[in-house]
Amino acid sequence: ACSRARAERWGEEIILLDKEMCRVVGYFEWKAGWWRAQVGRRPGLPTAVTRGLRAYAEYQASIFEGLRDRCACAWVPYLCRRARATPDW
């Protein structure tokens, strides 16, 4: 009985882990877009400051895209083996 319950809990953990992997990739994608959306939020600034803010936002977005890509590359083989399909993130 204990072994069966442990096995069932382990199965639940695997399902939760699969979902969490998809959420993490989705979050990184969202955060990259969020950074890019911040560029136009401060109108009326000098051109040099606007360029600097745009460069910073683009840098931050690229960091989150890199995290997304790194996680996806690491997790896609595992998820494909489990679900026998490519995740749609």
Coordinates of C-alpha atoms in Angstrom, one line a residue:
A1 CA 0.0 0.0 0.0
C2 CA 2.8 2.4 0.9
S3 CA 4.7 1.6 -2.3
R4 CA 1.6 2.1 -4.4
A5 CA 0.9 5.5 -2.8
R6 CA 4.5 6.6 -3.3
A7 CA 4.4 5.6 -6.9
E8 CA 1.1 7.6 -7.4
R9 CA 2.7 10.6 -5.8
W10 CA 5.7 10.3 -8.0
G11 CA 3.5 10.2 -11.0
E12 CA 1.7 13.3 -9.9
E13 CA 5.1 15.0 -9.4
I14 CA 6.1 14.1 -13.0
I15 CA 2.9 15.7 -14.4
L16 CA 3.5 18.8 -12.3
L17 CA 7.1 19.0 -13.5
D18 CA 6.0 18.8 -17.1
K19 CA 3.5 21.7 -16.6
E20 CA 6.1 23.7 -14.7
M21 CA 8.6 23.4 -17.6
C22 CA 6.0 24.8 -20.0
R23 CA 5.2 27.6 -17.6
V24 CA 8.8 28.6 -17.2
V25 CA 9.4 28.8 -21.0
G26 CA 6.2 30.8 -21.4
Y27 CA 7.2 33.2 -18.6
F28 CA 10.5 33.9 -20.2
E29 CA 8.8 34.6 -23.5
W30 CA 6.3 36.9 -21.8
K31 CA 9.1 38.7 -19.9
A32 CA 11.1 39.4 -23.1
G33 CA 8.0 40.9 -24.6
W34 CA 7.4 42.9 -21.5
W35 CA 10.8 44.5 -21.6
R36 CA 10.3 45.4 -25.3
A37 CA 7.0 47.0 -24.4
Q38 CA 8.7 49.2 -21.8
V39 CA 10.5 51.2 -24.5
G40 CA 7.7 53.6 -25.3
R41 CA 6.5 54.2 -21.7
R42 CA 8.6 57.3 -21.0
P43 CA 7.8 59.9 -23.7
G44 CA 9.4 63.3 -23.7
L45 CA 12.9 62.2 -22.7
P46 CA 16.0 63.3 -24.5
T47 CA 17.0 61.2 -27.5
A48 CA 20.1 59.9 -25.9
V49 CA 18.2 58.8 -22.9
T50 CA 15.6 57.1 -25.0
R51 CA 18.2 55.3 -27.0
G52 CA 19.8 54.1 -23.8
L53 CA 16.6 52.9 -22.4
R54 CA 15.8 51.1 -25.6
A55 CA 19.2 49.4 -25.6
Y56 CA 18.8 48.4 -22.0
A57 CA 15.3 47.0 -22.6
E58 CA 16.6 45.1 -25.7
Y59 CA 19.5 43.7 -23.6
Q60 CA 17.1 42.5 -20.9
A61 CA 14.7 41.0 -23.5
S62 CA 17.7 39.1 -25.0
I63 CA 18.6 37.7 -21.6
F64 CA 15.1 36.3 -21.2
E65 CA 15.1 34.9 -24.7
G66 CA 18.4 33.2 -24.0
L67 CA 17.0 31.7 -20.8
R68 CA 13.9 30.6 -22.8
D69 CA 16.0 29.0 -25.5
R70 CA 18.3 27.3 -23.1
C71 CA 15.5 25.8 -21.1
A72 CA 13.6 24.7 -24.2
C73 CA 16.8 23.0 -25.7
A74 CA 17.3 21.2 -22.4
W75 CA 13.7 20.2 -21.9
V76 CA 12.3 19.4 -25.3
P77 CA 14.0 16.0 -25.7
Y78 CA 12.5 15.0 -22.3
L79 CA 9.1 16.3 -23.0
C80 CA 9.0 14.7 -26.4
R81 CA 9.9 11.3 -24.9
R82 CA 7.2 11.7 -22.3
A83 CA 4.3 13.0 -24.4
R84 CA 5.5 11.7 -27.8
A85 CA 4.9 15.2 -29.3
T86 CA 6.7 18.5 -29.5
P87 CA 5.5 20.9 -26.8
D88 CA 3.7 24.1 -28.1
W89 CA 4.9 26.2 -25.1

